[in-house]
Amino acid sequence: MPKLHNSYLEIAKVELCTEEFAKKEDEKDELSKLRQEFVIPKKGDLRNKKFGFQQKADGTSTAKTATRDDDNEESIYFCGNSLGLQPRRTKEYVNRYLDTWASKGVFGHFTDYEGALPPWLHIDDAIKEQTAKILGALPTEVVIMETLTANLHLLMSSFYRPTKDRWKIIIEGKAFPSDHYAVLSQIANHSLDPSALITIDPPSASSPYLSNEHILSVISRHAATTALVLLPGIQFYSGQFFDIELITRHCQSLGITVGWDLAHAAGNVPVKLHDWNVDFAAWCNYKYMNGGPGVIGGLFVHERHGKVEQVPATQADGVDGTKGVAENETQLVYRPRLSGWWGSDKSSRFRMDNKFVPTAGASGFQLSNPSALDMTSVMASLDVFALTNMDALRQRSLKLTSYLEARLLKYEGGEPPYKIITPANPAERGAQLSVLLNPGLLGHVQHYIEERGVVIDERKPDVLRVAPAPLYNSFHDIHRFITVFHEACRTAAKGVGETRTGSGKSPEGVAVV
C-alpha cells in the first residue's frame, strides 16, 4: 500500500487542539451534511433507564429523576465498528413495509404497488446495484442473504475442497472467534486433524502489526499443502487494513483459493473485489453498513465462479453424479454448493418440480426466502450511501482518523498513558484507531467516558477501539471525545496511584483491576 502522510501532525498544538479548529474543519467538509441522515442518541437517552427516548415528542421528560445539564447534548458515538447508528429513513421504510404487509398480505410478495417498496420477491435484486458499488463488484456478483458466519460456511462448503495434496486453511492468528470456529468446524467436517489450520501470527509479541512480507512468507511456506486462505479485510482488534489485492494475487499465483471476511471493511474502505479477482467474500450489514443489530449479511462470488452453463450430457457428469443419460440430453454445469430453493432461477422457482436450476452469479448461493424486514432496513442505509460514494467517504475518513491520531499524540501532562496500535500509515487503516491503555486503566477510563456520553468499544484487558464513522461522525465529535478521554486518563492514572497506596478504588468508585 502507498505511504500516506498525516498533515495534522504538522499543525501547532495551540491551533490544532481548539474547538474552533474542529468546527472549521466540519464547515469545510461537504460530507458533514450526511450526519443529519442519522439519529444521534442524546446523552440523556443513553442514561435513561427506560426504553426509548428521554423526551416525548412534546419535549416533556419520560424520566422520573431530575435531568442533568447535558442530557440534551448529542452523545459522542464512536462505536460504528460494532453497531452503526440508525438512519432516519429506516423507520419510514420499515413502516412502509409493515403497512404493505398489513394491508396487502401475501400480495406484497409479487405486486408492485404505487408508493411502496419493491415487491418482496424482488427486493434482493433491488439492492444489488448499490451494494455492488460499495464492494467494487458487478451486481450479479453480490447478494444480501443469511448472516456473516452462515455465509462463510456456505462459501467454504463450495470453495474449500481439500485433497490429499492440499488440505490446509490459513487464517490470521487473531481472527475474530467466529471465523476461527467456522474454519475449525469445516476442517472437522472433512474428518481432518485440527493441525490443518495454519495461523499467521505477529512476529513481535509487542505489536499486532502484520507486514505484507510476513503474511506472504507464511502463505508461501505452506503453499504446496494449502487449499484455502481466509483473511479479514480489516483486522477487528488492531484496525489494520490488509492489502487485499496483493495478497489475493499472491495466493492465486500459488494455486490457492482466497476468501475475505469484510465485516469491518464493508462500508468503511473502498474495495474492488471484481477487479482484484477475489474468489469470494462475506460481510455483515450492521457495522459501518448501518442495517441494524444482527441484520441480514451479504456475500460476493466472482463471476467466473458463478457461471451456469448447459452442455451436452456426454461432456460432463451432473453435479448429482448421474451418468448414462441419453445422447441428445443436456446438463447444467455449475460450481457445487449447498443449495436451497431461493437460489433456484426465478422462472423455475415456483414450479415445485424439485429440479434445481441455479441462478447465475452470487444469487445462486441463496437458500431460503430472505427476511423482507431485514432487506428493508438494509435498503434504508444503502440509500444514504447512494448520496455519496466510497472514494469520497474514504477521503473524509482519512482526515477524521488523521485528526484523531494527531489529537491523541498531543497529551497534556507528559507521556500519554496509552499507545496507538493501529498502523501509523493512514493507507493501512480504516475508520478505527485502537488505543492500548497502560495496564489497570481500562475499567476506570471506560466508566468515566460512558458517564459523559461517550460510546466506544473495549477489548479487554486494555484496548479501546475508537471508530469515527465517516457517514455521521465529525471533527467536533473528535474534539469533544479527546477532551473527555484525556480527563479520564489523568484521573485513571491518579486512581492507579491511589490503589498502590492502599485505597483500592479509583476516584469514580470503580475498582481498578
PDB file of C-alpha atoms in Angstrom, residues 189-290:
ATOM      1  CA  ASN A 189     -16.381 -31.783   8.755  1.00  0.00           C
ATOM      2  CA  HIS A 190     -13.854 -33.177   6.301  1.00  0.00           C
ATOM      3  CA  SER A 191     -12.529 -35.526   9.006  1.00  0.00           C
ATOM      4  CA  LEU A 192      -9.192 -33.731   9.047  1.00  0.00           C
ATOM      5  CA  ASP A 193      -6.921 -33.063  12.006  1.00  0.00           C
ATOM      6  CA  PRO A 194      -7.027 -29.569  13.609  1.00  0.00           C
ATOM      7  CA  SER A 195      -3.384 -29.196  12.573  1.00  0.00           C
ATOM      8  CA  ALA A 196      -4.778 -28.390   9.118  1.00  0.00           C
ATOM      9  CA  LEU A 197      -5.376 -24.904  10.500  1.00  0.00           C
ATOM     10  CA  ILE A 198      -2.383 -22.600   9.982  1.00  0.00           C
ATOM     11  CA  THR A 199      -2.308 -19.153  11.594  1.00  0.00           C
ATOM     12  CA  ILE A 200      -0.422 -16.019  10.622  1.00  0.00           C
ATOM     13  CA  ASP A 201       0.782 -14.548  13.885  1.00  0.00           C
ATOM     14  CA  PRO A 202       2.599 -11.248  14.524  1.00  0.00           C
ATOM     15  CA  PRO A 203       6.379 -11.699  14.571  1.00  0.00           C
ATOM     16  CA  SER A 204       6.575  -9.459  17.635  1.00  0.00           C
ATOM     17  CA  ALA A 205       4.650 -10.002  20.857  1.00  0.00           C
ATOM     18  CA  SER A 206       4.662  -6.252  21.480  1.00  0.00           C
ATOM     19  CA  SER A 207       2.735  -5.320  18.321  1.00  0.00           C
ATOM     20  CA  PRO A 208      -0.229  -6.835  16.439  1.00  0.00           C
ATOM     21  CA  TYR A 209       1.078  -5.493  13.100  1.00  0.00           C
ATOM     22  CA  LEU A 210       1.366  -7.952  10.203  1.00  0.00           C
ATOM     23  CA  SER A 211       3.544  -6.724   7.354  1.00  0.00           C
ATOM     24  CA  ASN A 212       2.810  -7.780   3.788  1.00  0.00           C
ATOM     25  CA  GLU A 213       6.164  -9.506   3.684  1.00  0.00           C
ATOM     26  CA  HIS A 214       5.335 -11.573   6.753  1.00  0.00           C
ATOM     27  CA  ILE A 215       1.864 -12.508   5.512  1.00  0.00           C
ATOM     28  CA  LEU A 216       3.143 -13.566   2.105  1.00  0.00           C
ATOM     29  CA  SER A 217       6.036 -15.522   3.579  1.00  0.00           C
ATOM     30  CA  VAL A 218       3.722 -17.648   5.766  1.00  0.00           C
ATOM     31  CA  ILE A 219       1.451 -18.324   2.814  1.00  0.00           C
ATOM     32  CA  SER A 220       4.422 -19.258   0.611  1.00  0.00           C
ATOM     33  CA  ARG A 221       5.818 -21.584   3.286  1.00  0.00           C
ATOM     34  CA  HIS A 222       2.626 -23.642   3.316  1.00  0.00           C
ATOM     35  CA  ALA A 223       1.544 -23.105  -0.299  1.00  0.00           C
ATOM     36  CA  ALA A 224       2.104 -26.650  -1.524  1.00  0.00           C
ATOM     37  CA  THR A 225      -0.309 -28.067   1.071  1.00  0.00           C
ATOM     38  CA  THR A 226      -2.830 -25.212   1.371  1.00  0.00           C
ATOM     39  CA  ALA A 227      -6.314 -25.334  -0.122  1.00  0.00           C
ATOM     40  CA  LEU A 228      -7.720 -22.042   1.191  1.00  0.00           C
ATOM     41  CA  VAL A 229      -6.643 -18.712   2.669  1.00  0.00           C
ATOM     42  CA  LEU A 230      -9.326 -16.803   4.613  1.00  0.00           C
ATOM     43  CA  LEU A 231      -8.355 -13.369   5.947  1.00  0.00           C
ATOM     44  CA  PRO A 232     -10.107 -10.243   7.255  1.00  0.00           C
ATOM     45  CA  GLY A 233     -10.158  -7.128   5.098  1.00  0.00           C
ATOM     46  CA  ILE A 234      -9.637  -5.135   8.293  1.00  0.00           C
ATOM     47  CA  GLN A 235      -8.412  -6.791  11.471  1.00  0.00           C
ATOM     48  CA  PHE A 236     -11.067  -6.205  14.135  1.00  0.00           C
ATOM     49  CA  TYR A 237      -8.660  -5.728  17.074  1.00  0.00           C
ATOM     50  CA  SER A 238      -5.868  -3.609  15.626  1.00  0.00           C
ATOM     51  CA  GLY A 239      -7.829  -1.945  12.813  1.00  0.00           C
ATOM     52  CA  GLN A 240      -5.162  -2.870  10.243  1.00  0.00           C
ATOM     53  CA  PHE A 241      -6.365  -2.719   6.614  1.00  0.00           C
ATOM     54  CA  PHE A 242      -4.807  -5.606   4.715  1.00  0.00           C
ATOM     55  CA  ASP A 243      -3.614  -5.297   1.127  1.00  0.00           C
ATOM     56  CA  ILE A 244      -6.402  -7.390  -0.379  1.00  0.00           C
ATOM     57  CA  GLU A 245      -5.229  -7.007  -3.958  1.00  0.00           C
ATOM     58  CA  LEU A 246      -1.614  -8.000  -3.252  1.00  0.00           C
ATOM     59  CA  ILE A 247      -2.459 -10.966  -1.020  1.00  0.00           C
ATOM     60  CA  THR A 248      -5.116 -12.240  -3.412  1.00  0.00           C
ATOM     61  CA  ARG A 249      -2.716 -12.092  -6.342  1.00  0.00           C
ATOM     62  CA  HIS A 250      -0.023 -13.878  -4.347  1.00  0.00           C
ATOM     63  CA  CYS A 251      -2.358 -16.685  -3.238  1.00  0.00           C
ATOM     64  CA  GLN A 252      -3.719 -17.282  -6.701  1.00  0.00           C
ATOM     65  CA  SER A 253      -0.232 -17.344  -8.209  1.00  0.00           C
ATOM     66  CA  LEU A 254       0.397 -20.312  -5.912  1.00  0.00           C
ATOM     67  CA  GLY A 255      -2.834 -22.038  -6.883  1.00  0.00           C
ATOM     68  CA  ILE A 256      -4.604 -21.206  -3.615  1.00  0.00           C
ATOM     69  CA  THR A 257      -8.226 -20.093  -3.348  1.00  0.00           C
ATOM     70  CA  VAL A 258      -8.598 -16.931  -1.257  1.00  0.00           C
ATOM     71  CA  GLY A 259     -11.633 -15.536   0.553  1.00  0.00           C
ATOM     72  CA  TRP A 260     -12.160 -12.414   2.657  1.00  0.00           C
ATOM     73  CA  ASP A 261     -14.189 -11.595   5.752  1.00  0.00           C
ATOM     74  CA  LEU A 262     -15.171  -7.969   5.164  1.00  0.00           C
ATOM     75  CA  ALA A 263     -17.159  -7.434   8.370  1.00  0.00           C
ATOM     76  CA  HIS A 264     -15.032  -4.406   9.294  1.00  0.00           C
ATOM     77  CA  ALA A 265     -14.290  -3.302   5.731  1.00  0.00           C
ATOM     78  CA  ALA A 266     -17.711  -3.136   4.044  1.00  0.00           C
ATOM     79  CA  GLY A 267     -18.929   0.465   4.055  1.00  0.00           C
ATOM     80  CA  ASN A 268     -15.667   1.526   5.697  1.00  0.00           C
ATOM     81  CA  VAL A 269     -12.995   1.424   2.989  1.00  0.00           C
ATOM     82  CA  PRO A 270     -13.189   1.192  -0.832  1.00  0.00           C
ATOM     83  CA  VAL A 271     -12.594  -2.314  -2.148  1.00  0.00           C
ATOM     84  CA  LYS A 272     -12.581  -3.630  -5.723  1.00  0.00           C
ATOM     85  CA  LEU A 273     -13.485  -7.257  -5.346  1.00  0.00           C
ATOM     86  CA  HIS A 274     -14.120  -7.840  -9.039  1.00  0.00           C
ATOM     87  CA  ASP A 275     -11.011  -6.080 -10.342  1.00  0.00           C
ATOM     88  CA  TRP A 276      -8.833  -7.661  -7.653  1.00  0.00           C
ATOM     89  CA  ASN A 277     -10.071 -11.086  -8.776  1.00  0.00           C
ATOM     90  CA  VAL A 278     -11.152 -12.105  -5.252  1.00  0.00           C
ATOM     91  CA  ASP A 279     -12.650 -15.605  -5.228  1.00  0.00           C
ATOM     92  CA  PHE A 280     -15.254 -14.970  -2.541  1.00  0.00           C
ATOM     93  CA  ALA A 281     -16.081 -12.668   0.362  1.00  0.00           C
ATOM     94  CA  ALA A 282     -18.697 -12.212   3.071  1.00  0.00           C
ATOM     95  CA  TRP A 283     -19.701  -9.334   5.327  1.00  0.00           C
ATOM     96  CA  CYS A 284     -22.280  -8.182   7.841  1.00  0.00           C
ATOM     97  CA  ASN A 285     -24.566  -5.188   7.384  1.00  0.00           C
ATOM     98  CA  TYR A 286     -24.797  -3.907  10.961  1.00  0.00           C
ATOM     99  CA  LYS A 287     -21.435  -2.206  11.491  1.00  0.00           C
ATOM    100  CA  TYR A 288     -20.449   0.523   9.040  1.00  0.00           C
ATOM    101  CA  MET A 289     -23.389  -0.575   6.855  1.00  0.00           C
ATOM    102  CA  ASN A 290     -25.918   0.596   9.498  1.00  0.00           C
TER     103      ASN A 290
END
